[in-house]
Amino acid sequence: MTTTSLIDRAISVLRSNDTGIFTKPGPHQYPHQWNWDSALIALGLSHFDLARAQLEIRALLSGQWQDGMLPHVVYHHVPSDYFPPAGFWQIEGSPHAPGVPTSGITQPPLLATVISRMNSRTPMPDFINEVYPALLRWHRWLHTARVVDRSSLVCILHPWESGTDDSPRWLNILATIQPELLPEFQRGDTKYVPATERPHRAEYERFIYLIDIFRKLRYVPNDLLTHSPFLVQDILFNAILFRADEDLRALAVSVGQPTDEIDDWLGRIRLNFNARFWNDELGLYYDYDVRSGEPIRVNTAATFLPLFAGLPSRRQAQRLVEEHLLNPDEYAPGGDVRHWVTTTAKAEPAWEPRRYWRGPVWIIMNWFLIEGLHRYGYDDLAEIIRQDTLDLIEAGGFREYYDAHDGSGCGSAGFSWSAALTLELSRESQNTGNRWLGND
Ligand code: GLC
């Protein structure tokens, strides 16, 4: 098959998941609108239908809460067999809930980055003027409602907020949570996807238990920060936010808005990110468990996200690449693993080649990594991973994730962001020119 036909097939995946209002991440498994999926979907759509990409973003923003929170799922009154259904969240308990049914938690803030990229390719000042206030309110909410200490780093309250739902990063914290009374529920996620590719029961029960805590607290931000047993400063989330703040700043400049508030956020994250997350002994970034006051010592591909944000020094970037990314016992092909890049280091005890975020290759993580490598001048390596990623999609189809051993597809078929990122990765040059300019 030629690249052209791969592009045509990617476009038809996005078209076939289009409900007219929003694009489903996957035809059966994910029938509503997800936050960071939607950002990537808009980026994919912008390659062939800019107006439709803008509609995707408007649909997502229609779910914004009155306090600025942008939820991880907007249900849009679409009937489905998805669990948890809209009503499960009981968002009407919050005075800030919007008119549209949504979940009560958020997801990594990729949207400003995507919009800024779209705008730099095709300037769209009217659209930026339209969406900028909503983006600013979301970022402001993250930098206030989710900050608990002087580090100014933002907290997540649920593994689903990390976007890497079932990552082994969360296992120890989840194991300390003992659900007192679990609400009655029936999982829907193993209906279309084999249970062996989905989270284990113990973790899933805690996902639901956390929602029950939040809905009882009526989503009052301070109460959530005080009572949530899961309170984490996540490397991936904070790196994406930092990058998105930079991109939000670029949008502000493009439409003549002030940047002081954004500069302040950027300054604080830049000051604290490495001090909090970097482990110099191992040359890795570790998330931070706010409840225990300890780093979460689990080695996953989230450690590479700071490259995407330009936050590591050159020396730190070199250690990440040479000691970890290129290490066949961790992320590089080697042994019976043939593909870049496993979502969890192979040496981790929780590593599983086909289960959700426990090891398989996810196109989104490869994309972050490719972007981050270019930023630090590792263009050849980025190109190798880009080719491997496109080959994986060519052979396995547009799947949610891929078995790290043989590249066979796992999870949802017809997965929108794998299609959207195919369009992005198929651009001739992946070098965004967004080079790292800091000191060593
Ligand atoms: C899974 C992923 C999450 C994604 C969602 C919809 O839950 O872990 O990151 O947003 O599916 O695709």
Short mmCIF file of C-alpha atoms and ligand atoms in Angstrom, two decimals:
data_model
loop_
_atom_site.label_atom_id
_atom_site.label_comp_id
_atom_site.label_asym_id
_atom_site.label_seq_id
_atom_site.Cartn_x
_atom_site.Cartn_y
_atom_site.Cartn_z
CA MET A 1 0.00 0.00 0.00
CA THR A 2 1.19 3.51 -0.68
CA THR A 3 1.24 6.37 1.78
CA THR A 4 -1.47 8.06 -0.27
CA SER A 5 -3.89 5.28 0.37
CA LEU A 6 -3.00 5.26 4.05
CA ILE A 7 -3.95 8.94 4.08
CA ASP A 8 -7.23 8.22 2.29
CA ARG A 9 -8.03 5.50 4.79
CA ALA A 10 -7.19 7.83 7.69
CA ILE A 11 -9.60 10.42 6.30
CA SER A 12 -12.36 7.85 5.99
CA VAL A 13 -11.88 6.73 9.62
CA LEU A 14 -12.39 10.34 10.74
CA ARG A 15 -15.37 10.74 8.42
CA SER A 16 -16.99 7.53 9.60
CA ASN A 17 -16.64 8.44 13.29
CA ASP A 18 -18.19 11.86 12.62
CA THR A 19 -21.62 12.14 14.25
CA GLY A 20 -22.25 15.53 12.66
CA ILE A 21 -21.72 17.28 16.00
CA PHE A 22 -18.47 15.69 17.17
CA THR A 23 -16.17 12.83 16.20
CA LYS A 24 -16.20 9.65 18.27
CA PRO A 25 -12.75 8.41 19.37
CA GLY A 26 -13.80 4.89 18.38
CA PRO A 27 -17.00 3.66 16.74
CA HIS A 28 -18.27 1.35 19.51
CA GLN A 29 -15.96 1.62 22.50
CA TYR A 30 -16.04 5.45 22.74
CA PRO A 31 -19.36 6.86 21.48
CA HIS A 32 -19.11 10.39 22.97
CA GLN A 33 -16.64 13.29 22.72
CA TRP A 34 -13.36 13.00 24.63
CA ASN A 35 -11.31 16.06 25.44
CA TRP A 36 -7.75 15.38 24.27
CA ASP A 37 -8.94 12.98 21.56
CA SER A 38 -10.96 15.83 20.21
CA ALA A 39 -7.95 18.15 20.07
CA LEU A 40 -6.02 15.59 18.01
CA ILE A 41 -9.05 14.85 15.87
CA ALA A 42 -9.34 18.57 15.09
CA LEU A 43 -5.66 18.60 14.12
CA GLY A 44 -6.29 15.65 11.79
CA LEU A 45 -9.42 17.23 10.33
CA SER A 46 -7.57 20.49 9.71
CA HIS A 47 -5.53 18.71 7.04
CA PHE A 48 -8.55 18.34 4.80
CA ASP A 49 -11.50 20.24 6.30
CA LEU A 50 -10.62 23.25 8.43
CA ALA A 51 -14.24 24.27 8.95
CA ARG A 52 -15.08 20.82 10.30
CA ALA A 53 -12.02 20.99 12.59
CA GLN A 54 -13.32 24.24 14.02
CA LEU A 55 -16.74 22.68 14.64
CA GLU A 56 -15.05 19.86 16.55
CA ILE A 57 -13.46 22.41 18.87
CA ARG A 58 -16.69 24.37 19.30
CA ALA A 59 -18.49 21.14 20.23
CA LEU A 60 -15.89 20.36 22.89
CA LEU A 61 -16.02 23.88 24.31
CA SER A 62 -19.81 23.66 24.56
CA GLY A 63 -19.18 21.31 27.50
CA GLN A 64 -17.08 23.82 29.44
CA TRP A 65 -18.17 24.32 33.04
CA GLN A 66 -18.97 27.78 34.30
CA ASP A 67 -15.84 27.83 36.45
CA GLY A 68 -13.66 27.08 33.40
CA MET A 69 -13.20 23.31 33.78
CA LEU A 70 -13.16 21.53 30.43
CA PRO A 71 -14.44 18.00 31.07
CA HIS A 72 -12.85 14.81 29.87
CA VAL A 73 -16.08 13.61 28.22
CA VAL A 74 -18.92 15.61 26.68
CA TYR A 75 -21.87 13.26 26.17
CA HIS A 76 -23.95 15.56 23.89
CA HIS A 77 -27.31 13.86 24.64
CA VAL A 78 -26.28 10.98 22.38
CA PRO A 79 -27.81 7.68 23.56
CA SER A 80 -25.25 4.89 24.00
CA ASP A 81 -24.34 1.77 25.96
CA TYR A 82 -21.21 3.49 27.35
CA PHE A 83 -20.33 3.08 31.00
CA PRO A 84 -20.23 5.32 32.98
CA PRO A 85 -23.28 6.99 31.40
CA ALA A 86 -23.76 10.75 31.69
CA GLY A 87 -26.14 10.44 34.65
CA PHE A 88 -23.58 8.48 36.68
CA TRP A 89 -21.52 11.64 37.24
CA GLN A 90 -24.39 13.55 38.86
CA ILE A 91 -22.86 16.84 37.75
CA GLU A 92 -26.08 18.67 38.51
CA GLY A 93 -24.78 18.63 42.10
CA SER A 94 -22.32 21.35 41.06
CA PRO A 95 -23.47 24.96 40.54
CA HIS A 96 -20.90 25.18 37.72
CA ALA A 97 -22.18 22.36 35.52
CA PRO A 98 -23.02 23.31 31.92
CA GLY A 99 -26.30 22.66 30.11
CA VAL A 100 -24.75 19.76 28.19
CA PRO A 101 -24.18 16.41 29.98
CA THR A 102 -20.49 15.89 30.77
CA SER A 103 -18.16 14.01 33.08
CA GLY A 104 -16.90 15.79 36.20
CA ILE A 105 -13.13 15.53 35.65
CA THR A 106 -10.72 16.91 33.06
CA GLN A 107 -7.96 15.59 30.74
CA PRO A 108 -4.50 16.75 29.57
CA PRO A 109 -4.84 20.25 28.05
CA LEU A 110 -3.65 19.69 24.49
CA LEU A 111 -6.18 21.98 22.87
CA ALA A 112 -4.27 25.29 22.85
CA THR A 113 -1.27 23.55 21.28
CA VAL A 114 -3.39 22.10 18.52
CA ILE A 115 -5.19 25.39 17.83
CA SER A 116 -1.92 27.26 17.76
CA ARG A 117 -0.49 24.81 15.25
CA MET A 118 -3.58 25.08 13.07
CA ASN A 119 -3.36 28.87 13.28
CA SER A 120 0.30 28.93 12.33
CA ARG A 121 -0.48 26.90 9.20
CA THR A 122 -3.61 28.83 8.24
CA PRO A 123 -4.14 32.03 10.18
CA MET A 124 -7.71 32.15 11.47
CA PRO A 125 -7.97 35.33 13.56
CA ASP A 126 -11.76 35.30 13.85
CA PHE A 127 -11.77 31.77 15.17
CA ILE A 128 -8.96 32.57 17.64
CA ASN A 129 -10.87 35.59 18.90
CA GLU A 130 -13.89 33.35 19.34
CA VAL A 131 -12.23 30.53 21.31
CA TYR A 132 -9.44 32.36 23.13
CA PRO A 133 -11.54 33.39 26.17
CA ALA A 134 -12.63 29.77 26.76
CA LEU A 135 -9.06 28.49 26.47
CA LEU A 136 -7.81 31.14 28.88
CA ARG A 137 -10.53 30.27 31.40
CA TRP A 138 -9.63 26.57 31.23
CA HIS A 139 -5.94 27.23 31.79
CA ARG A 140 -6.74 29.68 34.61
CA TRP A 141 -8.93 27.03 36.24
CA LEU A 142 -6.09 24.48 36.04
CA HIS A 143 -3.60 26.93 37.53
CA THR A 144 -5.89 27.80 40.44
CA ALA A 145 -8.42 25.03 41.19
CA ARG A 146 -5.73 22.34 40.84
CA VAL A 147 -2.78 23.82 42.71
CA VAL A 148 -2.09 22.68 46.27
CA ASP A 149 1.42 23.82 47.10
CA ARG A 150 4.08 26.39 46.40
CA SER A 151 5.41 24.39 43.48
CA SER A 152 2.44 25.69 41.42
CA LEU A 153 2.42 22.35 39.63
CA VAL A 154 -1.04 21.18 38.73
CA CYS A 155 -2.66 18.10 40.34
CA ILE A 156 -4.79 15.40 38.85
CA LEU A 157 -7.40 13.61 40.95
CA HIS A 158 -8.15 10.51 38.91
CA PRO A 159 -6.11 8.20 36.63
CA TRP A 160 -8.54 9.09 33.83
CA GLU A 161 -7.38 12.71 34.10
CA SER A 162 -3.88 11.58 33.15
CA GLY A 163 -5.13 10.25 29.80
CA THR A 164 -2.97 7.17 30.50
CA ASP A 165 -5.77 5.62 32.54
CA ASP A 166 -4.30 2.26 33.43
CA SER A 167 -0.66 3.27 33.67
CA PRO A 168 1.35 1.36 36.29
CA ARG A 169 2.26 4.81 37.63
CA TRP A 170 -1.03 4.70 39.54
CA LEU A 171 -0.96 1.15 40.89
CA ASN A 172 0.51 1.77 44.33
CA ILE A 173 -1.78 4.67 45.10
CA LEU A 174 -4.82 2.76 43.91
CA ALA A 175 -3.80 -0.18 46.09
CA THR A 176 -3.91 2.03 49.19
CA ILE A 177 -7.51 3.01 48.44
CA GLN A 178 -10.00 0.67 50.08
CA PRO A 179 -13.47 1.27 48.65
CA GLU A 180 -15.90 1.32 51.55
CA LEU A 181 -19.10 1.06 49.61
CA LEU A 182 -18.79 0.62 45.90
CA PRO A 183 -21.74 1.94 43.84
CA GLU A 184 -23.41 -0.74 41.79
CA PHE A 185 -22.17 -0.81 38.23
CA GLN A 186 -21.53 -2.98 35.26
CA ARG A 187 -18.44 -2.41 33.15
CA GLY A 188 -19.00 -1.66 29.49
CA ASP A 189 -15.38 -1.50 28.37
CA THR A 190 -14.97 -5.26 27.98
CA LYS A 191 -17.96 -5.62 25.68
CA TYR A 192 -16.14 -4.73 22.46
CA VAL A 193 -12.53 -5.30 23.55
CA PRO A 194 -11.15 -8.48 25.17
CA ALA A 195 -10.74 -8.20 28.95
CA THR A 196 -7.06 -9.14 28.56
CA GLU A 197 -6.49 -5.77 26.84
CA ARG A 198 -8.38 -3.73 29.45
CA PRO A 199 -7.71 -2.74 33.09
CA HIS A 200 -7.80 -5.35 35.82
CA ARG A 201 -10.86 -5.40 38.05
CA ALA A 202 -9.15 -4.02 41.18
CA GLU A 203 -8.07 -0.85 39.40
CA TYR A 204 -11.39 -0.43 37.63
CA GLU A 205 -13.29 -0.58 40.93
CA ARG A 206 -11.13 2.20 42.30
CA PHE A 207 -11.74 4.32 39.20
CA ILE A 208 -15.44 4.10 39.97
CA TYR A 209 -15.02 4.59 43.69
CA LEU A 210 -13.15 7.86 43.06
CA ILE A 211 -16.03 9.15 40.93
CA ASP A 212 -18.40 8.30 43.75
CA ILE A 213 -16.30 10.40 46.15
CA PHE A 214 -16.24 13.34 43.76
CA ARG A 215 -19.97 13.34 43.06
CA LYS A 216 -20.71 13.22 46.79
CA LEU A 217 -18.45 16.27 47.17
CA ARG A 218 -20.45 17.98 44.40
CA TYR A 219 -17.22 18.72 42.54
CA VAL A 220 -16.31 21.63 44.83
CA PRO A 221 -12.65 22.14 43.82
CA ASN A 222 -11.26 22.78 47.32
CA ASP A 223 -13.11 19.83 48.79
CA LEU A 224 -11.81 17.58 46.05
CA LEU A 225 -8.24 18.70 46.78
CA THR A 226 -8.77 18.08 50.49
CA HIS A 227 -10.48 14.69 50.30
CA SER A 228 -9.47 12.91 47.11
CA PRO A 229 -7.29 9.94 48.07
CA PHE A 230 -5.71 10.25 44.63
CA LEU A 231 -3.78 13.54 44.35
CA VAL A 232 -0.85 13.51 41.96
CA GLN A 233 1.40 15.97 40.22
CA ASP A 234 1.71 14.18 36.90
CA ILE A 235 4.74 14.79 34.65
CA LEU A 236 2.76 14.26 31.47
CA PHE A 237 -0.08 16.57 32.46
CA ASN A 238 2.23 19.35 33.64
CA ALA A 239 4.50 19.07 30.59
CA ILE A 240 1.50 19.28 28.26
CA LEU A 241 0.16 22.22 30.23
CA PHE A 242 3.47 24.08 30.04
CA ARG A 243 3.64 23.57 26.29
CA ALA A 244 -0.02 24.58 25.99
CA ASP A 245 0.61 27.72 28.05
CA GLU A 246 3.36 28.67 25.60
CA ASP A 247 0.97 28.06 22.72
CA LEU A 248 -1.81 29.96 24.46
CA ARG A 249 0.63 32.84 24.81
CA ALA A 250 1.31 32.73 21.07
CA LEU A 251 -2.44 32.87 20.45
CA ALA A 252 -2.77 35.82 22.85
CA VAL A 253 -0.07 37.70 20.98
CA SER A 254 -1.70 36.90 17.64
CA VAL A 255 -4.95 38.57 18.69
CA GLY A 256 -3.43 41.38 20.76
CA GLN A 257 -4.38 40.06 24.21
CA PRO A 258 -2.21 40.63 27.32
CA THR A 259 0.21 37.87 28.30
CA ASP A 260 1.25 38.75 31.89
CA GLU A 261 -0.89 36.10 33.55
CA ILE A 262 0.35 33.39 31.19
CA ASP A 263 3.96 34.52 31.64
CA ASP A 264 3.51 34.11 35.37
CA TRP A 265 2.24 30.51 34.95
CA LEU A 266 5.10 29.69 32.61
CA GLY A 267 7.66 31.14 34.99
CA ARG A 268 6.38 29.12 37.91
CA ILE A 269 6.27 25.78 36.14
CA ARG A 270 9.70 26.37 34.63
CA LEU A 271 11.08 27.12 38.09
CA ASN A 272 9.66 24.03 39.77
CA PHE A 273 9.31 21.30 37.16
CA ASN A 274 12.82 19.85 37.25
CA ALA A 275 13.22 20.31 40.99
CA ARG A 276 10.09 18.30 41.66
CA PHE A 277 10.18 15.60 39.00
CA TRP A 278 13.76 14.96 37.92
CA ASN A 279 15.65 12.06 39.50
CA ASP A 280 19.29 12.76 38.78
CA GLU A 281 20.54 9.43 40.01
CA LEU A 282 18.49 7.54 37.43
CA GLY A 283 18.19 10.20 34.73
CA LEU A 284 14.39 9.93 34.70
CA TYR A 285 11.36 12.03 35.50
CA TYR A 286 9.04 10.63 38.18
CA ASP A 287 5.51 11.77 39.03
CA TYR A 288 4.88 13.02 42.54
CA ASP A 289 2.30 11.60 44.95
CA VAL A 290 1.13 14.64 46.93
CA ARG A 291 -0.61 12.55 49.61
CA SER A 292 2.51 10.60 50.60
CA GLY A 293 4.94 13.37 49.65
CA GLU A 294 6.96 10.80 47.65
CA PRO A 295 7.94 10.43 44.00
CA ILE A 296 6.20 7.61 42.16
CA ARG A 297 9.10 5.41 41.19
CA VAL A 298 7.69 3.80 38.07
CA ASN A 299 9.41 4.10 34.72
CA THR A 300 6.91 4.80 31.91
CA ALA A 301 7.00 6.72 28.63
CA ALA A 302 5.54 9.72 30.47
CA THR A 303 9.17 10.40 31.37
CA PHE A 304 9.73 11.64 27.79
CA LEU A 305 6.90 14.19 27.82
CA PRO A 306 9.08 17.02 29.17
CA LEU A 307 10.97 16.86 25.83
CA PHE A 308 7.71 17.83 24.11
CA ALA A 309 7.56 20.86 26.40
CA GLY A 310 11.23 21.82 26.05
CA LEU A 311 11.67 21.58 29.82
CA PRO A 312 14.79 19.38 30.19
CA SER A 313 18.27 20.83 29.84
CA ARG A 314 20.35 19.43 27.00
CA ARG A 315 22.11 17.14 29.44
CA GLN A 316 18.83 15.84 30.84
CA ALA A 317 17.52 15.24 27.33
CA GLN A 318 20.65 13.31 26.47
CA ARG A 319 20.27 11.09 29.52
CA LEU A 320 16.61 10.41 28.73
CA VAL A 321 17.49 9.41 25.19
CA GLU A 322 20.74 7.53 25.72
CA GLU A 323 20.05 5.79 29.01
CA HIS A 324 16.36 5.03 28.53
CA LEU A 325 14.83 5.56 25.10
CA LEU A 326 17.63 3.71 23.33
CA ASN A 327 17.84 1.02 26.00
CA PRO A 328 16.40 -2.29 24.70
CA ASP A 329 15.57 -3.34 28.27
CA GLU A 330 13.31 -0.33 28.57
CA TYR A 331 11.82 1.34 25.47
CA ALA A 332 13.78 0.46 22.34
CA PRO A 333 13.10 -2.59 20.17
CA GLY A 334 15.04 -5.59 21.42
CA GLY A 335 14.39 -9.15 22.59
CA ASP A 336 10.90 -10.05 21.43
CA VAL A 337 9.83 -6.41 21.23
CA ARG A 338 10.00 -5.10 17.69
CA HIS A 339 8.41 -1.66 17.85
CA TRP A 340 8.91 1.85 19.18
CA VAL A 341 8.01 2.78 21.85
CA THR A 342 6.52 0.75 24.65
CA THR A 343 4.33 2.83 26.99
CA THR A 344 5.91 1.25 30.06
CA ALA A 345 9.56 0.27 30.40
CA LYS A 346 9.91 -3.45 29.73
CA ALA A 347 11.83 -3.86 32.96
CA GLU A 348 8.84 -2.75 35.06
CA PRO A 349 7.12 -5.63 36.89
CA ALA A 350 3.70 -4.39 35.70
CA TRP A 351 4.77 -4.56 32.03
CA GLU A 352 2.26 -6.37 29.80
CA PRO A 353 2.61 -6.21 26.01
CA ARG A 354 -1.11 -6.08 25.16
CA ARG A 355 -2.87 -4.56 28.14
CA TYR A 356 -3.97 -0.94 27.71
CA TRP A 357 -1.31 1.45 29.12
CA ARG A 358 0.82 -1.34 30.58
CA GLY A 359 3.16 -1.74 27.60
CA PRO A 360 1.58 -1.55 24.13
CA VAL A 361 2.59 1.13 21.64
CA TRP A 362 0.21 4.13 21.56
CA ILE A 363 0.41 6.47 18.57
CA ILE A 364 -0.13 9.53 20.76
CA MET A 365 2.95 8.73 22.86
CA ASN A 366 5.05 8.22 19.74
CA TRP A 367 3.87 11.54 18.39
CA PHE A 368 4.80 13.39 21.59
CA LEU A 369 8.18 11.72 21.51
CA ILE A 370 8.84 12.49 17.85
CA GLU A 371 8.01 16.15 18.46
CA GLY A 372 10.21 16.22 21.57
CA LEU A 373 13.17 14.58 19.79
CA HIS A 374 13.05 17.17 17.01
CA ARG A 375 13.03 19.88 19.62
CA TYR A 376 16.39 18.65 20.91
CA GLY A 377 17.91 17.96 17.51
CA TYR A 378 17.52 14.15 17.48
CA ASP A 379 16.13 14.34 13.97
CA ASP A 380 17.39 10.96 12.76
CA LEU A 381 15.96 9.10 15.70
CA ALA A 382 12.68 10.97 15.36
CA GLU A 383 12.53 9.91 11.72
CA ILE A 384 13.13 6.24 12.61
CA ILE A 385 10.27 6.33 15.12
CA ARG A 386 8.01 8.20 12.70
CA GLN A 387 8.57 5.55 10.02
CA ASP A 388 8.05 2.71 12.48
CA THR A 389 4.84 4.35 13.67
CA LEU A 390 3.46 4.69 10.14
CA ASP A 391 4.52 1.10 9.33
CA LEU A 392 2.74 -0.11 12.44
CA ILE A 393 -0.47 1.64 11.36
CA GLU A 394 -0.10 0.38 7.79
CA ALA A 395 0.20 -3.21 8.99
CA GLY A 396 -2.16 -3.19 11.97
CA GLY A 397 -4.79 -0.63 10.92
CA PHE A 398 -6.00 2.41 12.87
CA ARG A 399 -6.10 0.77 16.24
CA GLU A 400 -6.21 2.23 19.74
CA TYR A 401 -2.88 0.58 20.63
CA TYR A 402 -0.53 -2.11 19.35
CA ASP A 403 1.06 -5.20 20.84
CA ALA A 404 4.68 -4.23 21.41
CA HIS A 405 5.87 -7.72 20.42
CA ASP A 406 4.37 -8.17 16.99
CA GLY A 407 2.56 -4.91 16.29
CA SER A 408 -0.86 -6.54 16.13
CA GLY A 409 -3.73 -4.17 16.88
CA CYS A 410 -5.39 -3.98 20.30
CA GLY A 411 -8.33 -2.12 21.81
CA SER A 412 -10.75 -0.22 19.64
CA ALA A 413 -10.57 -0.53 15.85
CA GLY A 414 -11.22 2.55 13.66
CA PHE A 415 -9.57 4.71 16.32
CA SER A 416 -9.78 8.40 15.48
CA TRP A 417 -6.56 9.78 16.91
CA SER A 418 -4.49 7.05 15.23
CA ALA A 419 -6.06 8.27 11.97
CA ALA A 420 -5.62 11.95 12.85
CA LEU A 421 -1.97 11.48 13.78
CA THR A 422 -1.37 9.50 10.59
CA LEU A 423 -2.27 12.69 8.72
CA GLU A 424 0.00 14.74 10.94
CA LEU A 425 2.90 12.28 10.78
CA SER A 426 2.61 11.91 7.03
CA ARG A 427 3.56 15.53 6.48
CA GLU A 428 6.87 15.65 4.73
CA SER A 429 8.84 17.34 7.45
CA GLN A 430 8.06 16.80 11.06
CA ASN A 431 10.50 19.45 12.11
CA THR A 432 8.35 22.19 13.60
CA GLY A 433 11.27 24.57 13.99
CA ASN A 434 10.36 24.79 17.66
CA ARG A 435 13.90 24.21 18.92
CA TRP A 436 15.09 24.04 22.48
CA LEU A 437 16.80 27.33 23.23
CA GLY A 438 17.65 27.06 26.93
CA ASN A 439 20.97 26.74 28.70
CA ASP A 440 22.75 23.43 29.26
C1 GLC B 1 -9.00 5.75 26.87
C2 GLC B 1 -7.66 6.47 26.96
C3 GLC B 1 -7.88 7.98 27.02
C4 GLC B 1 -8.75 8.40 25.84
C5 GLC B 1 -10.05 7.61 25.80
C6 GLC B 1 -10.86 7.84 24.56
O1 GLC B 1 -9.74 5.95 28.02
O2 GLC B 1 -6.95 6.04 28.08
O3 GLC B 1 -6.65 8.67 26.99
O4 GLC B 1 -9.01 9.76 25.92
O5 GLC B 1 -9.75 6.23 25.81
O6 GLC B 1 -10.12 7.49 23.44
#
